[in-house]
């Protein structure tokens, strides 16, 4: 007569196996917040840098008396006689004053395009497979507010 004694069977999931699996799970989960933080920071930082670039170029365009495009570069003729150039250089967009200096305004740029429109320029920038496009006017915003209010 054979007894089926559960206590004598050695098949199954032991406490040691469970502790090992739980330890592996905890180690893997400890990296999860870091991965999420890096992914979120990269996305938000990129859009912030693009906005900062647009703000910088807008400040120069408002002060410019003439805009032109040549060889994929945007040229601004300023009131004081300076000539400012915005140019894609490798994967960066740089700003030069009178063909001197290298002020890097935006990095890791895939593509940039400029298009002259009435009283301004449309700038299209592709960074990290995302395209940001903005129309920048030569007239300050205050001018538009006063003009449309009849001031």
mmCIF file of C-alpha atoms in Angstrom:
data_model
loop_
_atom_site.group_PDB
_atom_site.id
_atom_site.type_symbol
_atom_site.label_atom_id
_atom_site.label_comp_id
_atom_site.label_asym_id
_atom_site.label_seq_id
_atom_site.Cartn_x
_atom_site.Cartn_y
_atom_site.Cartn_z
ATOM 1 C CA UNK A 1 0.000 0.000 0.000
ATOM 2 C CA UNK A 2 1.425 3.362 -1.077
ATOM 3 C CA UNK A 3 0.808 6.529 0.745
ATOM 4 C CA UNK A 4 0.579 9.819 -1.069
ATOM 5 C CA UNK A 5 2.189 11.976 1.509
ATOM 6 C CA UNK A 6 2.418 15.596 0.395
ATOM 7 C CA UNK A 7 5.146 16.361 2.926
ATOM 8 C CA UNK A 8 7.532 13.879 1.316
ATOM 9 C CA UNK A 9 7.236 15.263 -2.260
ATOM 10 C CA UNK A 10 10.124 17.466 -3.329
ATOM 11 C CA UNK A 11 8.422 19.048 -6.371
ATOM 12 C CA UNK A 12 7.277 22.639 -6.166
ATOM 13 C CA UNK A 13 8.210 26.207 -5.534
ATOM 14 C CA UNK A 14 10.344 26.600 -2.435
ATOM 15 C CA UNK A 15 10.722 29.577 -0.191
ATOM 16 C CA UNK A 16 14.290 30.023 -1.438
ATOM 17 C CA UNK A 17 13.076 30.198 -5.066
ATOM 18 C CA UNK A 18 10.490 32.778 -4.098
ATOM 19 C CA UNK A 19 13.060 34.960 -2.303
ATOM 20 C CA UNK A 20 15.424 34.802 -5.284
ATOM 21 C CA UNK A 21 12.651 35.777 -7.738
ATOM 22 C CA UNK A 22 11.551 38.613 -5.461
ATOM 23 C CA UNK A 23 15.151 39.911 -5.201
ATOM 24 C CA UNK A 24 15.504 39.941 -8.994
ATOM 25 C CA UNK A 25 12.171 41.770 -9.276
ATOM 26 C CA UNK A 26 13.273 44.428 -6.759
ATOM 27 C CA UNK A 27 16.594 44.999 -8.530
ATOM 28 C CA UNK A 28 14.835 45.470 -11.875
ATOM 29 C CA UNK A 29 12.205 47.772 -10.411
ATOM 30 C CA UNK A 30 14.846 49.941 -8.737
ATOM 31 C CA UNK A 31 16.011 51.080 -12.224
ATOM 32 C CA UNK A 32 12.498 52.006 -13.394
ATOM 33 C CA UNK A 33 12.350 55.531 -11.843
ATOM 34 C CA UNK A 34 15.737 56.446 -13.355
ATOM 35 C CA UNK A 35 14.695 55.308 -16.820
ATOM 36 C CA UNK A 36 11.439 57.264 -16.619
ATOM 37 C CA UNK A 37 13.219 60.379 -15.360
ATOM 38 C CA UNK A 38 15.782 60.293 -18.177
ATOM 39 C CA UNK A 39 13.090 59.821 -20.834
ATOM 40 C CA UNK A 40 10.899 62.620 -19.462
ATOM 41 C CA UNK A 41 13.807 65.046 -18.993
ATOM 42 C CA UNK A 42 15.062 64.555 -22.546
ATOM 43 C CA UNK A 43 11.657 65.318 -24.059
ATOM 44 C CA UNK A 44 10.952 68.395 -21.948
ATOM 45 C CA UNK A 45 14.494 69.757 -22.274
ATOM 46 C CA UNK A 46 14.383 69.526 -26.058
ATOM 47 C CA UNK A 47 11.175 71.528 -26.358
ATOM 48 C CA UNK A 48 12.501 74.091 -23.882
ATOM 49 C CA UNK A 49 15.711 74.529 -25.892
ATOM 50 C CA UNK A 50 13.746 74.992 -29.119
ATOM 51 C CA UNK A 51 11.534 77.608 -27.454
ATOM 52 C CA UNK A 52 14.639 79.381 -26.178
ATOM 53 C CA UNK A 53 16.103 79.362 -29.699
ATOM 54 C CA UNK A 54 12.919 80.903 -31.123
ATOM 55 C CA UNK A 55 12.939 83.575 -28.417
ATOM 56 C CA UNK A 56 16.569 84.459 -29.139
ATOM 57 C CA UNK A 57 16.085 84.717 -32.898
ATOM 58 C CA UNK A 58 12.845 86.693 -32.390
ATOM 59 C CA UNK A 59 14.713 89.302 -30.328
ATOM 60 C CA UNK A 60 17.190 89.804 -33.185
ATOM 61 C CA UNK A 61 14.506 89.879 -35.892
ATOM 62 C CA UNK A 62 12.550 92.593 -34.066
ATOM 63 C CA UNK A 63 15.661 94.810 -34.131
ATOM 64 C CA UNK A 64 16.594 94.009 -37.759
ATOM 65 C CA UNK A 65 15.975 96.427 -40.613
ATOM 66 C CA UNK A 66 16.355 93.831 -43.384
ATOM 67 C CA UNK A 67 16.167 90.023 -43.707
ATOM 68 C CA UNK A 68 17.667 87.804 -46.401
ATOM 69 C CA UNK A 69 18.356 84.121 -47.018
ATOM 70 C CA UNK A 70 21.428 82.782 -48.798
ATOM 71 C CA UNK A 71 22.861 79.242 -48.909
ATOM 72 C CA UNK A 72 20.424 78.051 -46.222
ATOM 73 C CA UNK A 73 21.510 80.787 -43.803
ATOM 74 C CA UNK A 74 19.389 83.623 -42.467
ATOM 75 C CA UNK A 75 21.028 87.071 -42.589
ATOM 76 C CA UNK A 76 19.823 90.014 -40.522
ATOM 77 C CA UNK A 77 20.997 93.552 -41.273
ATOM 78 C CA UNK A 78 20.849 95.549 -38.058
ATOM 79 C CA UNK A 79 20.390 99.299 -37.536
ATOM 80 C CA UNK A 80 23.920 99.647 -36.120
ATOM 81 C CA UNK A 81 25.487 98.189 -39.299
ATOM 82 C CA UNK A 82 26.110 94.684 -37.929
ATOM 83 C CA UNK A 83 25.175 91.681 -40.036
ATOM 84 C CA UNK A 84 23.976 88.658 -38.068
ATOM 85 C CA UNK A 85 23.948 85.190 -39.600
ATOM 86 C CA UNK A 86 22.008 82.147 -38.371
ATOM 87 C CA UNK A 87 23.487 79.028 -39.914
ATOM 88 C CA UNK A 88 23.262 75.267 -39.493
ATOM 89 C CA UNK A 89 26.798 74.116 -38.769
ATOM 90 C CA UNK A 90 27.105 70.312 -38.528
ATOM 91 C CA UNK A 91 24.267 69.460 -36.113
ATOM 92 C CA UNK A 92 24.167 72.877 -34.460
ATOM 93 C CA UNK A 93 22.596 76.214 -35.246
ATOM 94 C CA UNK A 94 25.102 78.963 -34.709
ATOM 95 C CA UNK A 95 24.857 82.727 -34.630
ATOM 96 C CA UNK A 96 27.642 84.900 -36.012
ATOM 97 C CA UNK A 97 27.965 88.685 -35.938
ATOM 98 C CA UNK A 98 29.859 90.144 -38.901
ATOM 99 C CA UNK A 99 31.082 86.635 -39.856
ATOM 100 C CA UNK A 100 32.908 86.321 -36.517
ATOM 101 C CA UNK A 101 32.335 84.158 -33.465
ATOM 102 C CA UNK A 102 30.356 80.979 -32.955
ATOM 103 C CA UNK A 103 27.442 81.298 -30.588
ATOM 104 C CA UNK A 104 25.735 77.892 -30.494
ATOM 105 C CA UNK A 105 21.997 78.408 -30.016
ATOM 106 C CA UNK A 106 20.646 74.899 -30.597
ATOM 107 C CA UNK A 107 22.267 71.459 -30.717
ATOM 108 C CA UNK A 108 21.326 68.109 -32.279
ATOM 109 C CA UNK A 109 19.426 69.765 -35.126
ATOM 110 C CA UNK A 110 18.392 67.499 -37.985
ATOM 111 C CA UNK A 111 17.181 70.257 -40.306
ATOM 112 C CA UNK A 112 16.436 73.980 -40.328
ATOM 113 C CA UNK A 113 14.643 76.034 -42.971
ATOM 114 C CA UNK A 114 13.988 79.743 -43.296
ATOM 115 C CA UNK A 115 11.319 81.342 -45.473
ATOM 116 C CA UNK A 116 10.893 85.090 -45.873
ATOM 117 C CA UNK A 117 7.269 86.216 -45.535
ATOM 118 C CA UNK A 118 5.722 89.654 -45.378
ATOM 119 C CA UNK A 119 7.343 91.594 -42.529
ATOM 120 C CA UNK A 120 9.090 88.544 -41.071
ATOM 121 C CA UNK A 121 10.353 85.028 -41.497
ATOM 122 C CA UNK A 122 9.047 81.494 -40.900
ATOM 123 C CA UNK A 123 11.609 79.289 -39.159
ATOM 124 C CA UNK A 124 11.194 75.519 -39.215
ATOM 125 C CA UNK A 125 13.484 73.418 -36.996
ATOM 126 C CA UNK A 126 13.639 69.618 -36.763
ATOM 127 C CA UNK A 127 15.126 68.272 -33.520
ATOM 128 C CA UNK A 128 14.840 64.639 -32.402
ATOM 129 C CA UNK A 129 12.404 63.790 -35.230
ATOM 130 C CA UNK A 130 10.034 66.580 -34.134
ATOM 131 C CA UNK A 131 9.427 69.655 -36.254
ATOM 132 C CA UNK A 132 8.781 73.044 -34.674
ATOM 133 C CA UNK A 133 7.666 75.865 -36.929
ATOM 134 C CA UNK A 134 7.200 79.498 -35.976
ATOM 135 C CA UNK A 135 6.503 82.751 -37.771
ATOM 136 C CA UNK A 136 8.647 85.553 -36.408
ATOM 137 C CA UNK A 137 7.742 89.140 -37.211
ATOM 138 C CA UNK A 138 10.018 92.154 -37.562
ATOM 139 C CA UNK A 139 7.473 94.295 -35.710
ATOM 140 C CA UNK A 140 7.372 94.065 -31.919
ATOM 141 C CA UNK A 141 4.267 92.599 -30.302
ATOM 142 C CA UNK A 142 3.475 95.978 -28.696
ATOM 143 C CA UNK A 143 3.161 97.475 -32.182
ATOM 144 C CA UNK A 144 0.468 94.950 -33.083
ATOM 145 C CA UNK A 145 -1.458 95.585 -29.867
ATOM 146 C CA UNK A 146 -1.423 99.340 -30.379
ATOM 147 C CA UNK A 147 -2.205 99.013 -34.087
ATOM 148 C CA UNK A 148 -5.220 96.737 -33.625
ATOM 149 C CA UNK A 149 -6.558 98.755 -30.688
ATOM 150 C CA UNK A 150 -6.333 101.914 -32.756
ATOM 151 C CA UNK A 151 -3.581 103.505 -30.618
#
